XYZ file of C-alpha atoms in Angstrom:
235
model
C 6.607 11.994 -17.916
C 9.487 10.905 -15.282
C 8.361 10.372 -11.469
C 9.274 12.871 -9.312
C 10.725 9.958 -6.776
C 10.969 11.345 -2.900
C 13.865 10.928 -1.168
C 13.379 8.266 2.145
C 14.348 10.169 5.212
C 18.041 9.594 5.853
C 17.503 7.419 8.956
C 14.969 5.054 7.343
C 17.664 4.222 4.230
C 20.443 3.909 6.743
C 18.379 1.270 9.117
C 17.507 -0.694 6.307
C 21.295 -0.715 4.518
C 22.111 -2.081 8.571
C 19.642 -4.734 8.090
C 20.822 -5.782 4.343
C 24.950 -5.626 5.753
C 24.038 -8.921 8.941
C 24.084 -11.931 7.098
C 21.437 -13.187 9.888
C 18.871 -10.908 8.442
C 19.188 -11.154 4.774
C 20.341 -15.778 5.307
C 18.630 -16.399 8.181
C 15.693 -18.587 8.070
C 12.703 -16.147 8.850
C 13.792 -14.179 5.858
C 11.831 -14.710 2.449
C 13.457 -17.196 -0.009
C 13.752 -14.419 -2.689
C 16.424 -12.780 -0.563
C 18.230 -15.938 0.672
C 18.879 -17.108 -2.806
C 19.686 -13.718 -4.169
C 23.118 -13.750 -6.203
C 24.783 -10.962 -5.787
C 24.495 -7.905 -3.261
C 20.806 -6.574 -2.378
C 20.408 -3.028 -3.084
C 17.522 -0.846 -2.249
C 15.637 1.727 -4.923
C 12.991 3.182 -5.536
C 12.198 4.481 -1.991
C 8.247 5.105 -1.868
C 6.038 6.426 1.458
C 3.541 3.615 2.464
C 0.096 4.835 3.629
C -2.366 3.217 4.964
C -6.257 3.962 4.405
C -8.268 4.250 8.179
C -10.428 1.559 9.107
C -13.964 1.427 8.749
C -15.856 0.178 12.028
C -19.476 1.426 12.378
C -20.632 1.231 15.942
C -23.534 -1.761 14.956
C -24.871 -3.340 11.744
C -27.565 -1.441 11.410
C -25.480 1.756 11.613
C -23.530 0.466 8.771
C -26.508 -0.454 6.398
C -27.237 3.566 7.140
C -24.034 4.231 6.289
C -24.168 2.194 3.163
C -27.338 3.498 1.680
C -26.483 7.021 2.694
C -23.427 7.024 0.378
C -24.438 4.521 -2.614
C -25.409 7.420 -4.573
C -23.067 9.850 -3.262
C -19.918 11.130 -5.377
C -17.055 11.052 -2.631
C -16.313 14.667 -1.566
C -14.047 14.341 1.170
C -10.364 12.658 1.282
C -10.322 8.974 3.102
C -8.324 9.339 6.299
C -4.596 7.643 5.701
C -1.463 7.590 7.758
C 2.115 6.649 6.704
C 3.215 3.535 8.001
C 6.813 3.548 6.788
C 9.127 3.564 3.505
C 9.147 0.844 1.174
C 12.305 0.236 -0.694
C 12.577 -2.004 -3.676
C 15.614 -4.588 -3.257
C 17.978 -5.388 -6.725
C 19.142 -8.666 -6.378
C 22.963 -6.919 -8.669
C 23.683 -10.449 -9.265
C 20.934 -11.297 -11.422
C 20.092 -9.379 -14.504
C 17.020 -7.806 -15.021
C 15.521 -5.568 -17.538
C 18.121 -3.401 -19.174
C 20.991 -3.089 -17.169
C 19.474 -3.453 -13.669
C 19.282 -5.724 -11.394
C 16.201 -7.777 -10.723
C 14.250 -6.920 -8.203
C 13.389 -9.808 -5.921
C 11.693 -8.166 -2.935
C 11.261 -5.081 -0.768
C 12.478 -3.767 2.477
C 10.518 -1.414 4.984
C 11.534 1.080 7.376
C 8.871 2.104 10.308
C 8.800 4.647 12.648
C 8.753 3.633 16.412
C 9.685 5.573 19.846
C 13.277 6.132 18.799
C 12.946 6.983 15.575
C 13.036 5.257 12.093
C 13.768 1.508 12.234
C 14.149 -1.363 10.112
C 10.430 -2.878 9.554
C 11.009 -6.257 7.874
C 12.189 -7.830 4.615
C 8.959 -8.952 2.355
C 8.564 -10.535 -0.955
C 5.529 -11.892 -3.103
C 3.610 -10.553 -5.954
C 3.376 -6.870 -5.048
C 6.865 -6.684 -5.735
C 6.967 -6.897 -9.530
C 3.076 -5.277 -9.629
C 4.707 -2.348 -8.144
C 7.208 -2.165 -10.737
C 4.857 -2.619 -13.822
C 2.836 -0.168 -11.904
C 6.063 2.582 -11.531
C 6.833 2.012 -15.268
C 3.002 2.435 -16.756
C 3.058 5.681 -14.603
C 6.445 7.462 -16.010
C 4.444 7.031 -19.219
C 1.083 9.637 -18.249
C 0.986 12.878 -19.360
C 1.287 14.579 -15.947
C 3.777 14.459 -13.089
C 3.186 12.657 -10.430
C 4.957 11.721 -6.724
C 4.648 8.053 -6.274
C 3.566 6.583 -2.802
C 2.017 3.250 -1.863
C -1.593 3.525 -0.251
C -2.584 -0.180 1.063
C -6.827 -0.767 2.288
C -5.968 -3.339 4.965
C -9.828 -4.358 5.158
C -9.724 -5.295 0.975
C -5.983 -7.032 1.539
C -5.379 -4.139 -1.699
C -2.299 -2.049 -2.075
C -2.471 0.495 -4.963
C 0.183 3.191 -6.373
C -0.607 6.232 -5.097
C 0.108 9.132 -7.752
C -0.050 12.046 -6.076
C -0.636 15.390 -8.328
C 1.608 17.762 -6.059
C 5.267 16.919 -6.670
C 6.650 19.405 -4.304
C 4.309 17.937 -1.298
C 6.320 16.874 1.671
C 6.173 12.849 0.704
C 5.668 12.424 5.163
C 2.133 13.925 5.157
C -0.974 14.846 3.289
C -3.863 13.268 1.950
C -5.640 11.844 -1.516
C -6.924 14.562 -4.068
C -9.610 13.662 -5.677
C -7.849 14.292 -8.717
C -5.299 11.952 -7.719
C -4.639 8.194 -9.130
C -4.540 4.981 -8.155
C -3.200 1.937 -9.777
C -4.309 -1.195 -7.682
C -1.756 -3.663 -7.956
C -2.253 -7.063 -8.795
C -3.652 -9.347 -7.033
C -6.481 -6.766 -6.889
C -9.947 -7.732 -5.074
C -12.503 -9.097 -7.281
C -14.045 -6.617 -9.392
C -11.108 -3.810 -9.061
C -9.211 -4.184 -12.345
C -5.468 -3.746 -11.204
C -3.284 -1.928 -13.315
C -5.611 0.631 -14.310
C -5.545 4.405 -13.779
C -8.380 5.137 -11.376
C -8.913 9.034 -10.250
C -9.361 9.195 -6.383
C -13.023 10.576 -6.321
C -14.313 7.208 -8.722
C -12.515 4.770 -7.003
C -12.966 6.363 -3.134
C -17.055 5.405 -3.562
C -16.173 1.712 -4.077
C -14.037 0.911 -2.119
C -16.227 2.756 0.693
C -19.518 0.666 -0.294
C -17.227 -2.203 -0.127
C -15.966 -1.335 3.234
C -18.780 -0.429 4.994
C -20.203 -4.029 3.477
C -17.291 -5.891 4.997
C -17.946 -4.133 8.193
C -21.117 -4.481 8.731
C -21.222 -8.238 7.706
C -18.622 -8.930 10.017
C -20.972 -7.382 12.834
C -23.106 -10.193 15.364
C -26.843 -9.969 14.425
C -29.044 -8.247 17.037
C -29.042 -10.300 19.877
C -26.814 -12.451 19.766
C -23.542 -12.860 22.199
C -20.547 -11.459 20.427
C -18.315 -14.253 22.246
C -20.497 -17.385 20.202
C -21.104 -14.975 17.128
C -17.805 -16.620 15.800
C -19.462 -20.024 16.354
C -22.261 -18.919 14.473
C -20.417 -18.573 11.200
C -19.848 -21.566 8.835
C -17.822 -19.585 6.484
């Protein structure tokens, strides 16, 4: 079933096509090596809303062992909190065949919102960029229609594609269903087979155990001074 693929706010596609047109952006040395030895003209596609999931920081580590024994045997009943960071835009390097007819695509541009509006974010490239497109074309073949976003857990270093079931949803806003998917893309975190169709409500309980974990672990033991805590740790 084809993607129902939201359109990026005009502003967002218009600072990053800015960006792409100065050559000390898209040569210069801070940008990634993908882009600088691209062949032909850099175009962006496949425009997808990046979320974000909210961070998990429990007041003290004993707060967070509550927290993880409250919900180990709890189905997850409410959405996570997210927030949209920005618009990700694939970049096809026309200069370099891909598969079919395209381009390939060699890395991705982002578009953030600030004060004054939407703005070019930065130029990126690594092995999300392919994942994501393995991930776009195992999705197009599902059953159901879905809107595509990007949802990233900052705490797990994990990005997944977000398929969201409501194709008519305004792609700036709105939250995981728990009949929603996600595909974590690869490299996933250990244990979290990427490329594979997860609904919302089974995957939301581990990655919650796993963040409450990470938070509390990273939490000084009772008693000790938070500024040598760091000190403490030999790994």
């Amino acid at each position: 079933m084809p993607l129902h693929v939201p359109s990026a706010p005009a502003p967002a596609l218009r600072s990053v096509l800015t960006a792409l047109g100065s050559p000390s952006a898209v040569r210069g040395s801070r940008a990634p090596m993908a882009l600088r030895t691209a062949q032909g003209p850099l175009r962006p596609e496949l425009p997808l809303p990046a979320y974000e999931m909210a961070r998990v920081a429990p007041h003290s580590r004993e707060r967070a062992v509550e927290q993880l024994a409250e919900r180990a045997d709890e189905p997850a009943t409410a959405s996570p909190r997210t927030r949209l960071t920005g618009w990700r835009f694939l970049l096809s390097d026309d200069g370099t065949v891909g598969e079919g007819a395209q381009g390939a695509y060699v890395g991705t541009a982002e578009a953030v919102m600030t004060a004054d509006g939407w703005a070019f974010g930065q130029f990126r490239q690594g092995p999300y960029v392919l994942s994501t497109v393995r991930a776009m074309r195992q999705a197009e073949l599902l059953p159901t229609p879905y809107q595509p976003r990007l949802l990233s857990v900052p705490e797990l270093y994990m990005l997944t594609l977000w398929l969201h079931a409501d194709v008519s949803a305004d792609p700036c806003g709105g939250v995981p269903d728990p009949a929603d998917l996600l595909i974590p893309l690869a490299p996933a975190p250990p244990g979290i087979a990427p490329h594979t169709a997860h609904r919302v409500d089974a995957l939301l309980p581990v990655l919650t155990r796993r963040l409450v974990a990470s938070a509390a672990a990273a939490q000084p033991a009772p008693g000790t001074d938070p500024q040598t805590a760091g000190l403490l740790r030999t790994a």
